[in-house]
Amino acid sequence: MSTEQAPSMPLFSELGLAAPILKAVHEAGYETPSPIQAQSIAPLLTGRDLLGQAQTGTGKTAAFSLPLLSLINVKAKSPQMLVLAPTRELAIQVSEAIQTYARYLKGLHVLPIYGGQSMGIQLRQLQRHPQVIVGTPGRVLDHIRRGTLKLGELQSLVLDEADEMLRMGFIDDVETILKETPEKRQVALFSATMPGPIHRVATRYLKDPVEIRIKSKTSTVDTINQRYWQVTGTHKLDALTRILEVEDFDGMIIFVRTKNATVELAEKLEARGYSSSPLNGDMNQALREKTVDRMKKSKLDILIATDVAARGLDIDRMSHVVNYDVPYDTESYVHRIGRTGRAGRKGEAILFISPREKRMLFAIEKATKQTITKMQLPSSEDIADRRVMQFNQQLSETIESQDLAFFQNVINDYQQEHEADPIEVAAALAYLVQKSRPLKPVKHVEARPARRDREERGSSVRSARRDGKSPRRTLGSAIREAEAGMQTYRVEVGREHGAEVKNLVGAIANEAGIDSKDIGRISLQDNYSTIDLPQGMPKDLFQQLRKVWVCNKQLEISLMSSNVPQAREGDNSERPRKAKRSGKPRTRPRDKARRPSQRREAKKG
Ligand code: AMP
């Protein structure tokens, strides 16, 4: 495998991290530190303050957590590290990441504290003496004022997404908290942008900080057509499968972040009939070279790779790059998409990006000086068209290349014996051949587009609502169906618990990271409520939502239906029947649907 000169990146093991932390990082499958990690870890380990300009997706959580956790004394039972984050969702996410990195630090407790969660629970958890607190500024300040959180022994304070905290009006709380911390604590401030007030906080409270900026170098990538899909209701894997169905690709490289993810995704794509292989740093050089060689010889169609393993990869037939996980910075994006458009050919680059990572999208557009166009996922009709086209192609190839005399006789005999219509016979054969990959696939319920998209399309949804026929949030409605792309959930909190629509919207928006605009109809009943949420909620998110507290009651959310009629208003005595979750993801049959190269591979065994 040829390699391009890559900037030399230290190894995690060279950065001086504590052994238990190193073990957890290795287990998470991280190969090398991301640029911000490479620059932050060493200075933070020596106790320096840090001012980092970086956005979500750059790996900044590990950049501060790994060194600061390495410095914690697990035997001391007071808060030593405090992370302030702008939202509940981020606080939970950061505390989960910290828990992962600290899994081998015996006796270490991490506690997320945020508004909206029951004070009682937080008080009990605070009595367990967590050494690390991750919280939103308002709730942290509440606890400081009540005397339930004491910061006298604090060693480090991290301000995560400081510009967001400013935007959300938390900056005064942040300053008050900073004043409550000991003089000698270490401060790390991360912000995607540096507006005046954040800069002032930095100058006032940070002592001689190391300044890190994840730079965006501009490069041109003229031969590559760039598109992005905004990760919404649909699972990334389902979205990828649909894209694979309709994209005309020769070779494809899919980028993920971890070694483990390369293996998992390759297995899933194999199971769906695509000849795929992982390419990661755990594979020895010989195996990597063999894999690349198979790709070059069209014995493989898809590589799932980490950045490190794909460095310098040069394969002419690579027509597509999919950024399944967002890259850390614009430079690695440019490097990734440079794996296509080789040898003067055209290339296609697709980026999966979540709403939280939107800033990275803008940074990439700036760096590549190109607009990245938004793509819609292929619809069921697109998939059907594509399958019919492939079927027709196979039919023509077979008629041209095979000796069909024997089969003609068989069909002729059948037709005469049954006096059958020849077209009907052919249709029955087409059905049989495509039975496991129907030419007319079961209709997908499309993910509900984000509100901005609906508005861009001049939205019939809006006019329907203006008519008052389909209000998004109602205080109880008659029989109704979930909107397309939505599923109806039941939560065990209702009017008699004091719940109002705004409480449910607030809790779900924060916990599920679902934009409140994308929460559908809410129907409050006496002792429960129903709520429409985008289809395809990941399992872990569902489990997390079950435990969320609203009006002193856990939501205990359960799935009711997906586009099926619901219970009548006032039918409170009876619990609405739960509909079974339908639509197990269909898999692509292994043989019939394969591309030519896949078939070649299959024949060779
Ligand atoms: P963050 O920017 O901190 O939100 O991190 C974004 C994602 O990158 C998370 O899913 C991390 O698990 C992942 N990540 C962070 N550092 C690394 C690394 N060195 N290698 C691979 N993945 C990483």
PDB file of N, CA, C and O in Angstrom, residues 5-42:
ATOM      1  N   GLN A   5       2.701  11.220   2.804  1.00  0.00           N
ATOM      2  CA  GLN A   5       3.310  11.730   4.027  1.00  0.00           C
ATOM      3  C   GLN A   5       2.232  12.323   4.925  1.00  0.00           C
ATOM      4  O   GLN A   5       1.559  13.264   4.554  1.00  0.00           O
ATOM      5  N   ALA A   6       2.040  11.730   6.056  1.00  0.00           N
ATOM      6  CA  ALA A   6       1.017  12.246   6.968  1.00  0.00           C
ATOM      7  C   ALA A   6       1.711  12.967   8.119  1.00  0.00           C
ATOM      8  O   ALA A   6       2.814  12.607   8.489  1.00  0.00           O
ATOM      9  N   PRO A   7       1.062  13.997   8.681  1.00  0.00           N
ATOM     10  CA  PRO A   7       1.696  14.682   9.793  1.00  0.00           C
ATOM     11  C   PRO A   7       1.893  13.681  10.937  1.00  0.00           C
ATOM     12  O   PRO A   7       1.031  12.865  11.207  1.00  0.00           O
ATOM     13  N   SER A   8       3.084  13.722  11.579  1.00  0.00           N
ATOM     14  CA  SER A   8       3.337  12.682  12.579  1.00  0.00           C
ATOM     15  C   SER A   8       2.486  12.950  13.821  1.00  0.00           C
ATOM     16  O   SER A   8       2.448  14.046  14.349  1.00  0.00           O
ATOM     17  N   MET A   9       1.779  11.947  14.227  1.00  0.00           N
ATOM     18  CA  MET A   9       0.839  12.042  15.331  1.00  0.00           C
ATOM     19  C   MET A   9       1.389  11.189  16.472  1.00  0.00           C
ATOM     20  O   MET A   9       1.797  10.047  16.231  1.00  0.00           O
ATOM     21  N   PRO A  10       1.458  11.717  17.695  1.00  0.00           N
ATOM     22  CA  PRO A  10       1.978  10.862  18.767  1.00  0.00           C
ATOM     23  C   PRO A  10       1.005   9.716  19.033  1.00  0.00           C
ATOM     24  O   PRO A  10      -0.137   9.758  18.599  1.00  0.00           O
ATOM     25  N   LEU A  11       1.466   8.713  19.769  1.00  0.00           N
ATOM     26  CA  LEU A  11       0.563   7.631  20.163  1.00  0.00           C
ATOM     27  C   LEU A  11      -0.008   7.987  21.535  1.00  0.00           C
ATOM     28  O   LEU A  11       0.606   8.743  22.285  1.00  0.00           O
ATOM     29  N   PHE A  12      -1.162   7.420  21.867  1.00  0.00           N
ATOM     30  CA  PHE A  12      -1.733   7.669  23.191  1.00  0.00           C
ATOM     31  C   PHE A  12      -0.730   7.274  24.271  1.00  0.00           C
ATOM     32  O   PHE A  12      -0.589   7.945  25.289  1.00  0.00           O
ATOM     33  N   SER A  13      -0.016   6.168  23.995  1.00  0.00           N
ATOM     34  CA  SER A  13       0.906   5.656  25.023  1.00  0.00           C
ATOM     35  C   SER A  13       2.102   6.593  25.251  1.00  0.00           C
ATOM     36  O   SER A  13       2.828   6.449  26.229  1.00  0.00           O
ATOM     37  N   GLU A  14       2.301   7.564  24.372  1.00  0.00           N
ATOM     38  CA  GLU A  14       3.449   8.467  24.535  1.00  0.00           C
ATOM     39  C   GLU A  14       3.084   9.744  25.280  1.00  0.00           C
ATOM     40  O   GLU A  14       3.918  10.614  25.467  1.00  0.00           O
ATOM     41  N   LEU A  15       1.812   9.878  25.653  1.00  0.00           N
ATOM     42  CA  LEU A  15       1.383  11.178  26.174  1.00  0.00           C
ATOM     43  C   LEU A  15       1.420  11.302  27.698  1.00  0.00           C
ATOM     44  O   LEU A  15       1.117  12.343  28.241  1.00  0.00           O
ATOM     45  N   GLY A  16       1.751  10.227  28.392  1.00  0.00           N
ATOM     46  CA  GLY A  16       1.873  10.306  29.852  1.00  0.00           C
ATOM     47  C   GLY A  16       0.568  10.100  30.601  1.00  0.00           C
ATOM     48  O   GLY A  16       0.450  10.499  31.767  1.00  0.00           O
ATOM     49  N   LEU A  17      -0.414   9.497  29.950  1.00  0.00           N
ATOM     50  CA  LEU A  17      -1.703   9.264  30.626  1.00  0.00           C
ATOM     51  C   LEU A  17      -1.563   8.136  31.642  1.00  0.00           C
ATOM     52  O   LEU A  17      -0.714   7.251  31.489  1.00  0.00           O
ATOM     53  N   ALA A  18      -2.430   8.152  32.659  1.00  0.00           N
ATOM     54  CA  ALA A  18      -2.399   7.083  33.667  1.00  0.00           C
ATOM     55  C   ALA A  18      -2.756   5.746  33.005  1.00  0.00           C
ATOM     56  O   ALA A  18      -3.572   5.714  32.065  1.00  0.00           O
ATOM     57  N   ALA A  19      -2.159   4.665  33.519  1.00  0.00           N
ATOM     58  CA  ALA A  19      -2.341   3.348  32.885  1.00  0.00           C
ATOM     59  C   ALA A  19      -3.811   2.924  32.764  1.00  0.00           C
ATOM     60  O   ALA A  19      -4.230   2.436  31.705  1.00  0.00           O
ATOM     61  N   PRO A  20      -4.651   3.111  33.823  1.00  0.00           N
ATOM     62  CA  PRO A  20      -6.057   2.674  33.676  1.00  0.00           C
ATOM     63  C   PRO A  20      -6.797   3.451  32.577  1.00  0.00           C
ATOM     64  O   PRO A  20      -7.666   2.921  31.913  1.00  0.00           O
ATOM     65  N   ILE A  21      -6.410   4.706  32.395  1.00  0.00           N
ATOM     66  CA  ILE A  21      -7.058   5.531  31.362  1.00  0.00           C
ATOM     67  C   ILE A  21      -6.645   5.010  29.980  1.00  0.00           C
ATOM     68  O   ILE A  21      -7.463   4.854  29.071  1.00  0.00           O
ATOM     69  N   LEU A  22      -5.357   4.717  29.866  1.00  0.00           N
ATOM     70  CA  LEU A  22      -4.819   4.210  28.602  1.00  0.00           C
ATOM     71  C   LEU A  22      -5.519   2.913  28.205  1.00  0.00           C
ATOM     72  O   LEU A  22      -5.864   2.694  27.046  1.00  0.00           O
ATOM     73  N   LYS A  23      -5.762   2.082  29.206  1.00  0.00           N
ATOM     74  CA  LYS A  23      -6.412   0.797  28.952  1.00  0.00           C
ATOM     75  C   LYS A  23      -7.829   1.024  28.397  1.00  0.00           C
ATOM     76  O   LYS A  23      -8.248   0.382  27.431  1.00  0.00           O
ATOM     77  N   ALA A  24      -8.542   1.990  29.005  1.00  0.00           N
ATOM     78  CA  ALA A  24      -9.916   2.260  28.561  1.00  0.00           C
ATOM     79  C   ALA A  24      -9.930   2.842  27.142  1.00  0.00           C
ATOM     80  O   ALA A  24     -10.797   2.517  26.332  1.00  0.00           O
ATOM     81  N   VAL A  25      -8.949   3.688  26.852  1.00  0.00           N
ATOM     82  CA  VAL A  25      -8.873   4.295  25.515  1.00  0.00           C
ATOM     83  C   VAL A  25      -8.630   3.203  24.471  1.00  0.00           C
ATOM     84  O   VAL A  25      -9.253   3.174  23.411  1.00  0.00           O
ATOM     85  N   HIS A  26      -7.761   2.286  24.835  1.00  0.00           N
ATOM     86  CA  HIS A  26      -7.450   1.195  23.922  1.00  0.00           C
ATOM     87  C   HIS A  26      -8.712   0.367  23.677  1.00  0.00           C
ATOM     88  O   HIS A  26      -9.041   0.009  22.551  1.00  0.00           O
ATOM     89  N   GLU A  27      -9.420   0.128  24.751  1.00  0.00           N
ATOM     90  CA  GLU A  27     -10.632  -0.689  24.643  1.00  0.00           C
ATOM     91  C   GLU A  27     -11.725   0.000  23.821  1.00  0.00           C
ATOM     92  O   GLU A  27     -12.515  -0.653  23.149  1.00  0.00           O
ATOM     93  N   ALA A  28     -11.721   1.341  23.870  1.00  0.00           N
ATOM     94  CA  ALA A  28     -12.719   2.080  23.082  1.00  0.00           C
ATOM     95  C   ALA A  28     -12.404   1.982  21.588  1.00  0.00           C
ATOM     96  O   ALA A  28     -13.211   2.367  20.750  1.00  0.00           O
ATOM     97  N   GLY A  29     -11.207   1.481  21.273  1.00  0.00           N
ATOM     98  CA  GLY A  29     -10.865   1.283  19.864  1.00  0.00           C
ATOM     99  C   GLY A  29     -10.248   2.515  19.217  1.00  0.00           C
ATOM    100  O   GLY A  29     -10.126   2.577  18.000  1.00  0.00           O
ATOM    101  N   TYR A  30      -9.851   3.503  20.006  1.00  0.00           N
ATOM    102  CA  TYR A  30      -9.218   4.686  19.423  1.00  0.00           C
ATOM    103  C   TYR A  30      -7.803   4.309  18.993  1.00  0.00           C
ATOM    104  O   TYR A  30      -7.038   3.773  19.772  1.00  0.00           O
ATOM    105  N   GLU A  31      -7.460   4.642  17.766  1.00  0.00           N
ATOM    106  CA  GLU A  31      -6.125   4.271  17.271  1.00  0.00           C
ATOM    107  C   GLU A  31      -5.082   5.316  17.633  1.00  0.00           C
ATOM    108  O   GLU A  31      -4.050   5.018  18.194  1.00  0.00           O
ATOM    109  N   THR A  32      -5.375   6.569  17.250  1.00  0.00           N
ATOM    110  CA  THR A  32      -4.424   7.640  17.556  1.00  0.00           C
ATOM    111  C   THR A  32      -5.198   8.828  18.118  1.00  0.00           C
ATOM    112  O   THR A  32      -6.397   8.945  17.887  1.00  0.00           O
ATOM    113  N   PRO A  33      -4.488   9.710  18.815  1.00  0.00           N
ATOM    114  CA  PRO A  33      -5.176  10.902  19.321  1.00  0.00           C
ATOM    115  C   PRO A  33      -5.631  11.772  18.142  1.00  0.00           C
ATOM    116  O   PRO A  33      -4.952  11.823  17.123  1.00  0.00           O
ATOM    117  N   SER A  34      -6.773  12.426  18.293  1.00  0.00           N
ATOM    118  CA  SER A  34      -7.200  13.377  17.260  1.00  0.00           C
ATOM    119  C   SER A  34      -6.304  14.619  17.432  1.00  0.00           C
ATOM    120  O   SER A  34      -5.644  14.773  18.464  1.00  0.00           O
ATOM    121  N   PRO A  35      -6.277  15.526  16.453  1.00  0.00           N
ATOM    122  CA  PRO A  35      -5.367  16.691  16.571  1.00  0.00           C
ATOM    123  C   PRO A  35      -5.536  17.447  17.887  1.00  0.00           C
ATOM    124  O   PRO A  35      -4.549  17.787  18.528  1.00  0.00           O
ATOM    125  N   ILE A  36      -6.782  17.665  18.301  1.00  0.00           N
ATOM    126  CA  ILE A  36      -6.945  18.448  19.538  1.00  0.00           C
ATOM    127  C   ILE A  36      -6.450  17.652  20.748  1.00  0.00           C
ATOM    128  O   ILE A  36      -5.892  18.217  21.700  1.00  0.00           O
ATOM    129  N   GLN A  37      -6.598  16.342  20.706  1.00  0.00           N
ATOM    130  CA  GLN A  37      -6.094  15.514  21.810  1.00  0.00           C
ATOM    131  C   GLN A  37      -4.567  15.547  21.839  1.00  0.00           C
ATOM    132  O   GLN A  37      -3.956  15.682  22.904  1.00  0.00           O
ATOM    133  N   ALA A  38      -3.969  15.460  20.652  1.00  0.00           N
ATOM    134  CA  ALA A  38      -2.501  15.456  20.584  1.00  0.00           C
ATOM    135  C   ALA A  38      -1.933  16.743  21.174  1.00  0.00           C
ATOM    136  O   ALA A  38      -0.868  16.748  21.771  1.00  0.00           O
ATOM    137  N   GLN A  39      -2.687  17.852  21.029  1.00  0.00           N
ATOM    138  CA  GLN A  39      -2.155  19.127  21.512  1.00  0.00           C
ATOM    139  C   GLN A  39      -2.557  19.455  22.953  1.00  0.00           C
ATOM    140  O   GLN A  39      -1.888  20.234  23.610  1.00  0.00           O
ATOM    141  N   SER A  40      -3.662  18.876  23.418  1.00  0.00           N
ATOM    142  CA  SER A  40      -4.155  19.283  24.755  1.00  0.00           C
ATOM    143  C   SER A  40      -3.652  18.400  25.889  1.00  0.00           C
ATOM    144  O   SER A  40      -3.497  18.868  27.015  1.00  0.00           O
ATOM    145  N   ILE A  41      -3.474  17.120  25.614  1.00  0.00           N
ATOM    146  CA  ILE A  41      -3.256  16.178  26.713  1.00  0.00           C
ATOM    147  C   ILE A  41      -2.003  16.510  27.525  1.00  0.00           C
ATOM    148  O   ILE A  41      -2.068  16.635  28.753  1.00  0.00           O
ATOM    149  N   ALA A  42      -0.870  16.711  26.849  1.00  0.00           N
ATOM    150  CA  ALA A  42       0.378  16.949  27.592  1.00  0.00           C
ATOM    151  C   ALA A  42       0.291  18.207  28.460  1.00  0.00           C
ATOM    152  O   ALA A  42       0.559  18.141  29.668  1.00  0.00           O
TER     153      ALA A  42
END
